[in-house]
Amino acid sequence: MMNLAWVVPLFPLCSFVLLLLFGRKWGKASAYVGIAATLLSMLAAIGVLADRLGGTTHEVNWTWMTVGDVTLTAGVSVTALNAWMLAVVAVVSWLVHIYSQGYMVGDERFSTFYAYLGLFTFAMLGLVLSPNLLQAYMFWELVGLGSFLLIGFYYDKEEAKAAAKKAFIMTRVGDVGFFIGMLLLFWQTKSFDYDDIFRAVGDGTLSPGMTTVAAILIFIGAIGKSGQFPLHTWLPDAMEGPTPVSALIHAATMVAAGVYLVAALFPLYEASEAAMMTVAVVGGVTAIFAATIGLVQTDIKRVLAYSTVSQLGYMMLALGSGSYVAAIFHLTTHAFFKALLFLAAGSVIHAVRTQNIEEMGGLWRRLPWTAPLFLVGALSISGVPLFAGFFSKDEILAAAWMNGSVELFWLAVAAALLTSFYMFRLFFLVFAGPARHQGEAHEAPASMVGPMAVLGVLSVASGYIQTPWFGSFLGEWLTDGSYHHEAAPGWIAVVATIVSLAGIFLAWLMYGKRAVPRDWLSARAPHTYELLRHRYYIDELYRWTIVAFVSFVSRLLEYVDRFLVEGLARLAAGIVGAAASAGSRGQNGQAQTYGAVTVAGLAILVVIFALTGGYWL
Amino acid sequence: MTLSAYLALALILFCIGLYGALTKRNTVIVLICIELMLNAVNLNFVAFAKYGPHPGVHGHVFALFVIAVAAAEAAVGLAVLIAFYRNRKTVQVDEANSLKH
Amino acid sequence: MSGTDIAFFLLALAAIAGGVTMLQLTNVVHMVIALVMTFVGIAGLYVLLSAEFVAVVQVLIYSGAITIIMLFAIMLTRHHTDERERQTTGGVWHRAVAAISVIAFGLAVYFGIRQLDFGADGSALSGDNAKAIGKSLYSYYTIPFEIVSVILLVALVGAIVLAKKDGKEAGDE
């Protein structure tokens, strides 16, 4: 099955092309095309994974083009990491396709939505299979395009258009770093291939300084794509897109691409102390930063978005602390429970037609399927024992501690407290208490509940593949047997549990039982509250500095274009026009004008003859 | 007097006639200036007949032919002018611009 | 400075003066009179060049017949507003282009003919002009001679046809 791995991205690509061509005619049947394509893709991916479980890395390359003495190749690489990501992405994508059939019902661009989903899935699967940086970059950009198209899906909303542009431009800023890093590596090693780069790192062709610089530059690309601080502001705004999009792209797959990239280039990062430190610090800071903002948001999707940013910070922290396994493990569990949370949020929004949690409440009884599944997701993300999130978060905390970065460890613990607090704040405000919504709230159809249920099971079960007590299957397989589980201090797990439960308890006190008034913090520290509510004013900062500067430059260039360039063009046209009108004045029907012109020509000829003493031809 | 003096004089007359033919408004004057140009040419022929490389009467004969043809041309030209005048009631050259686009 | 030289200068002056005056005058009839002076001057130059026959023919035909025919044409096409209108066509540009090209042409040709000298003194031409012309006209140039007579006939007929009034107009008049 492994040597047919290239087939996996092709099914969604076919779905995309077919739906572009015939979607309008097929209407509602487009969903079945999309679901079928991703089902086939998923089955193939699981097949590849099964094959790789027992086997070794399979790689195949085809020559793409030869420029001078440089040969560029394109190909497919099935390492353990790639096979695992393939399966995760394919599963989540398939579930989202099924869910969208229920959620997007009645939308007049139904088939276009499925086409874009197909394009995105193709790009993500292709990214994950790339054996070299150039191919990865191409799919990286394509993934960004898919994200742009899907965020701006409701294009008659101004906010959606602006959010799509913001997402694309901000990730583009990160991509510049990626591109420069990629070129630096090519310059030093004459190749884009991962294997060649790792070899160059190993035998010293790549100097330590160059390694650090390239690693950090590529990490900048990851910062953009994974929404780390300071390039995080696009992610919450990307919630303007339909909820299935948020689930697929901004929870499970695209934002994980940054983590995947750093993981795929892990030998490069391991070789550089400074790069690892950068990754870890950025991750840790982002984790706590986003968690604080999530505390005070009132839009259900935005809370989940900041939660995503925060969890991605955790993954980067894991990578920076040297534990690639912990990062991938958390990526997997996060994909499942975050997708579940988003899909459940979508179901809630579908029921009450609002995204403002202040207008929700008491939905536990009215949404008998959605509510428990949401609870499962919330428990998982909060790190409550026996759920998947507990195991993966524990791995990260252990990695941070064992790496020796004490400050980052305590930051991560604080972030965990905040995570469980805001998740349960969300839960209690939405599902508990008196009902504050208008109209009737009805449960979601089966096509929406089904995928959520599957994800619910995965949110619990996926934790057991890597635990200190039941066996570290994932770790051993991912690192081809070189993994050994260092005995982390047992108290870390205890501290993590206490912190999670404390967060839940505090949230219950404040929002469930109402024992503590809601404005306990906001009344005592109004400025802090405002700061958090306005997301640390970072959007405003960007607007007044970077955006203002770029607008100024673009206006300047617009003037140049309008006056200089267009002026030159008009000058050229004007000259021709003037010459034409001058010429046409010579055709006035007067015989004497013609005669004068003739004599003038004669005079010129005669003068030339006189000056050159004869024929000059 | 030298040959070049006669030739220079003929050249001056020719140029005067040419300028007049190009700039005068009355058609009759244009025809007269053409006659002046032909006279200058005649002067050239006769000068070459005397001071040229092969002196002889050939220049004179040619000059006589030129005079004859010039007279014929003047007659026909004036006939055209009369016809034009009858049609357009004007003899100004710049009124004869029907060929203008 | 021999007598022929003085005569040459005076006659040349007369010819050029006539031409220039013609360009400057406003009355058309006066222009034609100025031209007569030029023709007569040129006839005098022909005499200096030992071309007596041609000189006489010049006076006869040019200052006689052609001048009269021009005067007839002027009088037949006379407008009473002639003097007050401007005399030249086109604007300044047209006149400037014409003047400059004519002067350039003149100067260029002048540089060519400045030092022209064939070393002949032309003494072989004096006397018996008419006889010599007649001889060559009827022997060497017989055919052109006949053809010129045909040309004159054609010109005569053509002029009459062109200037004739149309049948209708003749009937109305």
Coordinates of C-alpha atoms in Angstrom, one line a residue, chain A residues 592-593 596 599-600 602-603 606-607 610, chain C residues 89 94 97-98 101-102 104-105 108-109:
Chain A
Q592 CA 0.8 74.6 -53.4
T593 CA 1.2 72.7 -50.2
A596 CA 6.1 73.1 -51.3
V599 CA 10.5 71.3 -53.4
A600 CA 11.5 70.9 -49.8
L602 CA 14.2 68.2 -53.6
A603 CA 16.2 70.8 -51.7
V606 CA 20.3 68.4 -53.7
V607 CA 22.0 69.7 -50.5
A610 CA 26.3 68.8 -52.8
Chain C
T89 CA -1.5 81.1 -49.7
H94 CA 4.0 77.3 -45.6
V97 CA 9.1 76.1 -45.7
A98 CA 8.9 77.2 -49.3
S101 CA 13.8 75.0 -49.3
V102 CA 14.1 77.3 -52.3
A104 CA 18.7 75.8 -49.8
F105 CA 18.2 74.5 -53.3
A108 CA 23.4 74.0 -53.2
V109 CA 23.2 74.4 -57.0

